[in-house]
Amino acid sequence: DAEITQSPRHKITETGRQVTLACHQTWNHNNMFWYRQDLGHGLRLIHYSYGVQDTNKGEVSDGYSVSRSNTEDLPLTLESAASSQTSVYFCASSVGSEAFFGQGTRLTVV
Amino acid sequence: QKEVEQNSGPLSVPEGAIASLNCTYSDRGSQSFFWYRQYSGKSPELIMFIYSNGDKEDGRFTAQLNKASQYVSLLIRDSQPSDSATYLCAGRWGGGADGLTFGKGTHLIIQP
């Protein structure tokens, strides 16, 4: 079955380190998204992509970057991790009106 | 600023009753609205979406949209304990490729 997977599921990193969260989907969807979810804020859009070589900033993009070199993958990079980036990160892909979410990555920055 | 507002709850409903979840939004330009269910520690799952004024039914779920009042609701009939979860309302301002703007979610508890 087609799916969307995120790795790692849990990560602890130190302030200032570069961190990359992986997202891989096998549906061949053009549209992919990264969200973060925090208590009191709900899900907020970080970056999104319409297709290969396309990336766009979302509501809370500062400190994050993405690249899209193929249809299947949209890795999210935290250039210099900060404690404010401790969160649960969800990747999603979509076709038409329905977005499918990965299982999430819980990132803790200490 | 595009915003989606939800009461965080918790909303407690007896088993078998109708659960009514509500959502308001700030910008009349939204094209479509979505209801997601999220169990604790899990990822959001789409329940249904609606883009036209009126009601849309799918099994025990009915979504209602009133664009003049900027109001979206989700009714769950014959509520079951398995319906206990956080329900996320989301709007999309743009085409199918654009990201969603989510509300903070309403925590629903179905009491056996």
PDB file of C-alpha atoms in Angstrom:
ATOM      1  CA  ASP A   1       0.000   0.000   0.000  1.00  0.00           C
ATOM      2  CA  ALA A   2       1.089   3.546  -0.697  1.00  0.00           C
ATOM      3  CA  GLU A   3       2.049   5.481   2.392  1.00  0.00           C
ATOM      4  CA  ILE A   4       3.871   8.430   3.883  1.00  0.00           C
ATOM      5  CA  THR A   5       6.609   7.791   6.405  1.00  0.00           C
ATOM      6  CA  GLN A   6       8.627  10.061   8.636  1.00  0.00           C
ATOM      7  CA  SER A   7      11.950   9.383  10.307  1.00  0.00           C
ATOM      8  CA  PRO A   8      13.077   9.436  12.967  1.00  0.00           C
ATOM      9  CA  ARG A   9       9.956   9.128  15.138  1.00  0.00           C
ATOM     10  CA  HIS A  10      11.728  10.636  18.118  1.00  0.00           C
ATOM     11  CA  LYS A  11      14.883  12.745  18.306  1.00  0.00           C
ATOM     12  CA  ILE A  12      16.702  14.677  20.982  1.00  0.00           C
ATOM     13  CA  THR A  13      19.280  17.199  19.838  1.00  0.00           C
ATOM     14  CA  GLU A  14      21.321  20.012  21.314  1.00  0.00           C
ATOM     15  CA  THR A  15      20.833  23.705  20.757  1.00  0.00           C
ATOM     16  CA  GLY A  16      22.766  24.948  17.741  1.00  0.00           C
ATOM     17  CA  ARG A  17      22.998  21.621  15.934  1.00  0.00           C
ATOM     18  CA  GLN A  18      21.681  21.095  12.413  1.00  0.00           C
ATOM     19  CA  VAL A  19      18.885  18.540  12.261  1.00  0.00           C
ATOM     20  CA  THR A  20      17.144  16.981   9.277  1.00  0.00           C
ATOM     21  CA  LEU A  21      13.775  15.255   9.484  1.00  0.00           C
ATOM     22  CA  ALA A  22      12.909  12.906   6.653  1.00  0.00           C
ATOM     23  CA  CYS A  23       9.572  12.518   4.881  1.00  0.00           C
ATOM     24  CA  HIS A  24       8.959   9.946   2.154  1.00  0.00           C
ATOM     25  CA  GLN A  25       5.707   9.245   0.316  1.00  0.00           C
ATOM     26  CA  THR A  26       4.941   6.551  -2.211  1.00  0.00           C
ATOM     27  CA  TRP A  27       1.684   7.986  -3.586  1.00  0.00           C
ATOM     28  CA  ASN A  28       3.503  10.062  -6.207  1.00  0.00           C
ATOM     29  CA  HIS A  29       1.722  13.175  -4.913  1.00  0.00           C
ATOM     30  CA  ASN A  30       3.067  16.481  -6.209  1.00  0.00           C
ATOM     31  CA  ASN A  31       2.034  18.473  -3.134  1.00  0.00           C
ATOM     32  CA  MET A  32       3.899  17.993   0.127  1.00  0.00           C
ATOM     33  CA  PHE A  33       3.791  19.941   3.391  1.00  0.00           C
ATOM     34  CA  TRP A  34       5.504  20.256   6.752  1.00  0.00           C
ATOM     35  CA  TYR A  35       3.558  21.307   9.856  1.00  0.00           C
ATOM     36  CA  ARG A  36       4.480  21.641  13.484  1.00  0.00           C
ATOM     37  CA  GLN A  37       2.031  21.006  16.309  1.00  0.00           C
ATOM     38  CA  ASP A  38       2.327  22.664  19.691  1.00  0.00           C
ATOM     39  CA  LEU A  39      -0.025  22.882  22.660  1.00  0.00           C
ATOM     40  CA  GLY A  40      -1.978  26.089  22.435  1.00  0.00           C
ATOM     41  CA  HIS A  41      -1.148  26.647  18.761  1.00  0.00           C
ATOM     42  CA  GLY A  42      -2.496  23.679  16.883  1.00  0.00           C
ATOM     43  CA  LEU A  43      -0.964  22.700  13.559  1.00  0.00           C
ATOM     44  CA  ARG A  44       0.993  25.424  11.761  1.00  0.00           C
ATOM     45  CA  LEU A  45       2.385  25.297   8.241  1.00  0.00           C
ATOM     46  CA  ILE A  46       6.184  25.531   7.967  1.00  0.00           C
ATOM     47  CA  HIS A  47       6.959  24.911   4.277  1.00  0.00           C
ATOM     48  CA  TYR A  48       5.250  23.358   1.299  1.00  0.00           C
ATOM     49  CA  SER A  49       6.099  22.206  -2.195  1.00  0.00           C
ATOM     50  CA  TYR A  50       4.063  21.901  -5.384  1.00  0.00           C
ATOM     51  CA  GLY A  51       6.580  19.623  -7.059  1.00  0.00           C
ATOM     52  CA  VAL A  52      10.222  18.933  -7.813  1.00  0.00           C
ATOM     53  CA  GLN A  53      12.444  21.982  -7.344  1.00  0.00           C
ATOM     54  CA  ASP A  54       9.547  23.996  -5.917  1.00  0.00           C
ATOM     55  CA  THR A  55       9.475  25.150  -2.288  1.00  0.00           C
ATOM     56  CA  ASN A  56       7.399  27.797  -0.520  1.00  0.00           C
ATOM     57  CA  LYS A  57       7.376  29.350   2.928  1.00  0.00           C
ATOM     58  CA  GLY A  58       4.478  28.840   5.256  1.00  0.00           C
ATOM     59  CA  GLU A  59       3.321  30.654   8.365  1.00  0.00           C
ATOM     60  CA  VAL A  60       6.298  29.700  10.598  1.00  0.00           C
ATOM     61  CA  SER A  61       9.234  29.159   8.237  1.00  0.00           C
ATOM     62  CA  ASP A  62      11.987  31.043  10.105  1.00  0.00           C
ATOM     63  CA  GLY A  63      14.810  28.687  11.073  1.00  0.00           C
ATOM     64  CA  TYR A  64      13.650  25.922   8.726  1.00  0.00           C
ATOM     65  CA  SER A  65      14.436  24.959   5.150  1.00  0.00           C
ATOM     66  CA  VAL A  66      13.276  22.274   2.724  1.00  0.00           C
ATOM     67  CA  SER A  67      14.431  20.926  -0.605  1.00  0.00           C
ATOM     68  CA  ARG A  68      12.578  18.881  -3.210  1.00  0.00           C
ATOM     69  CA  SER A  69      14.884  16.934  -5.497  1.00  0.00           C
ATOM     70  CA  ASN A  70      12.357  14.217  -6.337  1.00  0.00           C
ATOM     71  CA  THR A  71       8.623  13.611  -6.016  1.00  0.00           C
ATOM     72  CA  GLU A  72       8.853  11.211  -3.083  1.00  0.00           C
ATOM     73  CA  ASP A  73      10.884  13.167  -0.526  1.00  0.00           C
ATOM     74  CA  LEU A  74      10.667  16.510   1.281  1.00  0.00           C
ATOM     75  CA  PRO A  75      13.297  16.666   4.039  1.00  0.00           C
ATOM     76  CA  LEU A  76      12.963  19.414   6.641  1.00  0.00           C
ATOM     77  CA  THR A  77      16.195  20.957   7.964  1.00  0.00           C
ATOM     78  CA  LEU A  78      16.606  22.984  11.112  1.00  0.00           C
ATOM     79  CA  GLU A  79      19.729  24.986  10.385  1.00  0.00           C
ATOM     80  CA  SER A  80      20.598  25.710  14.033  1.00  0.00           C
ATOM     81  CA  ALA A  81      18.188  24.066  16.426  1.00  0.00           C
ATOM     82  CA  ALA A  82      16.638  26.227  19.136  1.00  0.00           C
ATOM     83  CA  SER A  83      14.597  25.249  22.184  1.00  0.00           C
ATOM     84  CA  SER A  84      11.594  27.010  20.622  1.00  0.00           C
ATOM     85  CA  GLN A  85      11.679  24.365  17.894  1.00  0.00           C
ATOM     86  CA  THR A  86      10.846  21.581  20.340  1.00  0.00           C
ATOM     87  CA  SER A  87       7.611  20.273  18.845  1.00  0.00           C
ATOM     88  CA  VAL A  88       5.873  17.456  17.031  1.00  0.00           C
ATOM     89  CA  TYR A  89       6.454  17.696  13.286  1.00  0.00           C
ATOM     90  CA  PHE A  90       4.036  16.274  10.726  1.00  0.00           C
ATOM     91  CA  CYS A  91       4.679  15.791   7.063  1.00  0.00           C
ATOM     92  CA  ALA A  92       1.725  15.531   4.679  1.00  0.00           C
ATOM     93  CA  SER A  93       1.087  14.990   0.996  1.00  0.00           C
ATOM     94  CA  SER A  94      -2.040  15.687  -0.974  1.00  0.00           C
ATOM     95  CA  VAL A  95      -3.902  15.174  -4.165  1.00  0.00           C
ATOM     96  CA  GLY A  96      -7.124  17.041  -4.726  1.00  0.00           C
ATOM     97  CA  SER A  97      -8.837  17.882  -1.462  1.00  0.00           C
ATOM     98  CA  GLU A  98      -7.413  15.180   0.779  1.00  0.00           C
ATOM     99  CA  ALA A  99      -4.121  15.502   2.661  1.00  0.00           C
ATOM    100  CA  PHE A 100      -2.497  12.407   4.180  1.00  0.00           C
ATOM    101  CA  PHE A 101      -0.303  12.823   7.230  1.00  0.00           C
ATOM    102  CA  GLY A 102       2.749  10.900   8.343  1.00  0.00           C
ATOM    103  CA  GLN A 103       3.042   9.488  11.858  1.00  0.00           C
ATOM    104  CA  GLY A 104       4.899  12.521  13.165  1.00  0.00           C
ATOM    105  CA  THR A 105       8.380  13.176  14.576  1.00  0.00           C
ATOM    106  CA  ARG A 106       8.732  14.324  18.167  1.00  0.00           C
ATOM    107  CA  LEU A 107      11.773  16.606  18.326  1.00  0.00           C
ATOM    108  CA  THR A 108      13.244  17.810  21.595  1.00  0.00           C
ATOM    109  CA  VAL A 109      15.939  20.489  21.573  1.00  0.00           C
ATOM    110  CA  VAL A 110      17.917  20.649  24.827  1.00  0.00           C
TER     111      VAL A 110
ATOM    112  CA  GLN B   1      -4.600  37.182   8.542  1.00  0.00           C
ATOM    113  CA  LYS B   2      -6.409  33.918   7.924  1.00  0.00           C
ATOM    114  CA  GLU B   3      -7.544  32.363  11.186  1.00  0.00           C
ATOM    115  CA  VAL B   4      -9.683  29.438  12.210  1.00  0.00           C
ATOM    116  CA  GLU B   5     -11.151  29.466  15.702  1.00  0.00           C
ATOM    117  CA  GLN B   6     -12.391  26.539  17.748  1.00  0.00           C
ATOM    118  CA  ASN B   7     -13.401  26.098  21.374  1.00  0.00           C
ATOM    119  CA  SER B   8     -10.718  23.875  22.895  1.00  0.00           C
ATOM    120  CA  GLY B   9     -13.201  22.094  25.183  1.00  0.00           C
ATOM    121  CA  PRO B  10     -13.297  19.522  26.539  1.00  0.00           C
ATOM    122  CA  LEU B  11     -16.766  18.855  25.174  1.00  0.00           C
ATOM    123  CA  SER B  12     -18.415  16.001  27.028  1.00  0.00           C
ATOM    124  CA  VAL B  13     -21.305  14.133  25.355  1.00  0.00           C
ATOM    125  CA  PRO B  14     -23.174  11.002  26.513  1.00  0.00           C
ATOM    126  CA  GLU B  15     -22.855   7.882  24.384  1.00  0.00           C
ATOM    127  CA  GLY B  16     -25.556   7.727  21.740  1.00  0.00           C
ATOM    128  CA  ALA B  17     -26.177  11.501  21.714  1.00  0.00           C
ATOM    129  CA  ILE B  18     -25.301  14.012  18.991  1.00  0.00           C
ATOM    130  CA  ALA B  19     -21.947  15.756  19.352  1.00  0.00           C
ATOM    131  CA  SER B  20     -21.804  19.233  17.810  1.00  0.00           C
ATOM    132  CA  LEU B  21     -18.418  20.759  17.042  1.00  0.00           C
ATOM    133  CA  ASN B  22     -18.117  24.328  15.837  1.00  0.00           C
ATOM    134  CA  CYS B  23     -15.568  26.446  14.032  1.00  0.00           C
ATOM    135  CA  THR B  24     -15.450  30.046  12.801  1.00  0.00           C
ATOM    136  CA  TYR B  25     -13.041  31.626  10.342  1.00  0.00           C
ATOM    137  CA  SER B  26     -11.812  35.112   9.685  1.00  0.00           C
ATOM    138  CA  ASP B  27     -11.485  35.459   5.922  1.00  0.00           C
ATOM    139  CA  ARG B  28     -14.413  35.085   3.539  1.00  0.00           C
ATOM    140  CA  GLY B  29     -12.063  34.037   0.750  1.00  0.00           C
ATOM    141  CA  SER B  30     -11.678  30.429   1.917  1.00  0.00           C
ATOM    142  CA  GLN B  31     -12.648  27.912  -0.697  1.00  0.00           C
ATOM    143  CA  SER B  32     -13.016  24.787   1.398  1.00  0.00           C
ATOM    144  CA  PHE B  33     -13.079  23.446   4.934  1.00  0.00           C
ATOM    145  CA  PHE B  34     -11.924  20.208   6.444  1.00  0.00           C
ATOM    146  CA  TRP B  35     -12.563  18.245   9.607  1.00  0.00           C
ATOM    147  CA  TYR B  36      -9.783  16.030  10.913  1.00  0.00           C
ATOM    148  CA  ARG B  37      -9.845  13.666  13.862  1.00  0.00           C
ATOM    149  CA  GLN B  38      -6.696  13.176  15.910  1.00  0.00           C
ATOM    150  CA  TYR B  39      -6.284  10.584  18.615  1.00  0.00           C
ATOM    151  CA  SER B  40      -3.714  11.311  21.313  1.00  0.00           C
ATOM    152  CA  GLY B  41      -0.201  10.674  20.008  1.00  0.00           C
ATOM    153  CA  LYS B  42      -1.405   9.952  16.477  1.00  0.00           C
ATOM    154  CA  SER B  43      -1.547  11.841  13.204  1.00  0.00           C
ATOM    155  CA  PRO B  44      -4.636  13.692  11.949  1.00  0.00           C
ATOM    156  CA  GLU B  45      -7.089  11.711   9.832  1.00  0.00           C
ATOM    157  CA  LEU B  46      -9.497  13.365   7.420  1.00  0.00           C
ATOM    158  CA  ILE B  47     -13.171  12.858   8.300  1.00  0.00           C
ATOM    159  CA  MET B  48     -14.707  14.997   5.584  1.00  0.00           C
ATOM    160  CA  PHE B  49     -14.460  18.244   3.685  1.00  0.00           C
ATOM    161  CA  ILE B  50     -17.048  20.754   2.519  1.00  0.00           C
ATOM    162  CA  TYR B  51     -16.850  23.672   0.097  1.00  0.00           C
ATOM    163  CA  SER B  52     -20.483  24.551  -0.643  1.00  0.00           C
ATOM    164  CA  ASN B  53     -23.003  26.211   1.628  1.00  0.00           C
ATOM    165  CA  GLY B  54     -25.322  23.750   3.316  1.00  0.00           C
ATOM    166  CA  ASP B  55     -24.949  20.262   4.700  1.00  0.00           C
ATOM    167  CA  LYS B  56     -22.859  17.309   3.635  1.00  0.00           C
ATOM    168  CA  GLU B  57     -23.482  13.900   5.165  1.00  0.00           C
ATOM    169  CA  ASP B  58     -21.217  10.874   5.377  1.00  0.00           C
ATOM    170  CA  GLY B  59     -22.435   8.063   7.584  1.00  0.00           C
ATOM    171  CA  ARG B  60     -22.768   9.329  11.160  1.00  0.00           C
ATOM    172  CA  PHE B  61     -21.037  12.607  10.295  1.00  0.00           C
ATOM    173  CA  THR B  62     -22.598  15.794   8.893  1.00  0.00           C
ATOM    174  CA  ALA B  63     -20.588  18.869   8.027  1.00  0.00           C
ATOM    175  CA  GLN B  64     -22.358  22.207   7.756  1.00  0.00           C
ATOM    176  CA  LEU B  65     -21.023  25.348   6.108  1.00  0.00           C
ATOM    177  CA  ASN B  66     -22.472  28.856   6.283  1.00  0.00           C
ATOM    178  CA  LYS B  67     -20.229  31.218   4.343  1.00  0.00           C
ATOM    179  CA  ALA B  68     -22.310  34.307   5.154  1.00  0.00           C
ATOM    180  CA  SER B  69     -21.773  33.705   8.875  1.00  0.00           C
ATOM    181  CA  GLN B  70     -18.243  32.298   8.362  1.00  0.00           C
ATOM    182  CA  TYR B  71     -19.197  29.233  10.351  1.00  0.00           C
ATOM    183  CA  VAL B  72     -18.475  25.540   9.964  1.00  0.00           C
ATOM    184  CA  SER B  73     -19.753  22.714  12.105  1.00  0.00           C
ATOM    185  CA  LEU B  74     -19.474  18.956  12.430  1.00  0.00           C
ATOM    186  CA  LEU B  75     -22.270  16.839  13.853  1.00  0.00           C
ATOM    187  CA  ILE B  76     -21.594  13.302  15.020  1.00  0.00           C
ATOM    188  CA  ARG B  77     -24.741  11.235  15.450  1.00  0.00           C
ATOM    189  CA  ASP B  78     -25.001   8.212  17.739  1.00  0.00           C
ATOM    190  CA  SER B  79     -21.711   9.149  19.422  1.00  0.00           C
ATOM    191  CA  GLN B  80     -19.487   6.243  20.410  1.00  0.00           C
ATOM    192  CA  PRO B  81     -16.641   6.110  22.953  1.00  0.00           C
ATOM    193  CA  SER B  82     -14.300   5.552  19.982  1.00  0.00           C
ATOM    194  CA  ASP B  83     -15.249   9.045  18.783  1.00  0.00           C
ATOM    195  CA  SER B  84     -13.388  10.500  21.778  1.00  0.00           C
ATOM    196  CA  ALA B  85     -10.540  12.471  20.202  1.00  0.00           C
ATOM    197  CA  THR B  86      -9.471  15.972  19.258  1.00  0.00           C
ATOM    198  CA  TYR B  87     -11.283  17.350  16.216  1.00  0.00           C
ATOM    199  CA  LEU B  88      -9.409  19.809  14.048  1.00  0.00           C
ATOM    200  CA  CYS B  89     -11.147  22.274  11.763  1.00  0.00           C
ATOM    201  CA  ALA B  90      -9.077  23.590   8.848  1.00  0.00           C
ATOM    202  CA  GLY B  91      -9.605  26.000   5.992  1.00  0.00           C
ATOM    203  CA  ARG B  92      -7.849  26.368   2.687  1.00  0.00           C
ATOM    204  CA  TRP B  93      -7.445  29.764   1.089  1.00  0.00           C
ATOM    205  CA  GLY B  94      -6.335  28.934  -2.403  1.00  0.00           C
ATOM    206  CA  GLY B  95      -6.142  25.991  -4.748  1.00  0.00           C
ATOM    207  CA  GLY B  96      -5.638  22.336  -4.016  1.00  0.00           C
ATOM    208  CA  ALA B  97      -1.897  22.699  -3.630  1.00  0.00           C
ATOM    209  CA  ASP B  98      -2.009  25.217  -0.800  1.00  0.00           C
ATOM    210  CA  GLY B  99      -1.518  24.300   2.810  1.00  0.00           C
ATOM    211  CA  LEU B 100      -4.277  24.263   5.378  1.00  0.00           C
ATOM    212  CA  THR B 101      -4.858  26.725   8.206  1.00  0.00           C
ATOM    213  CA  PHE B 102      -5.904  24.766  11.277  1.00  0.00           C
ATOM    214  CA  GLY B 103      -7.829  25.698  14.368  1.00  0.00           C
ATOM    215  CA  LYS B 104      -6.410  24.604  17.708  1.00  0.00           C
ATOM    216  CA  GLY B 105      -8.833  21.712  17.942  1.00  0.00           C
ATOM    217  CA  THR B 106     -11.719  20.694  20.199  1.00  0.00           C
ATOM    218  CA  HIS B 107     -11.230  17.810  22.624  1.00  0.00           C
ATOM    219  CA  LEU B 108     -14.340  15.608  22.546  1.00  0.00           C
ATOM    220  CA  ILE B 109     -15.123  13.089  25.270  1.00  0.00           C
ATOM    221  CA  ILE B 110     -17.914  10.554  24.775  1.00  0.00           C
ATOM    222  CA  GLN B 111     -19.112   9.290  28.151  1.00  0.00           C
ATOM    223  CA  PRO B 112     -20.215   5.612  28.199  1.00  0.00           C
TER     224      PRO B 112
END
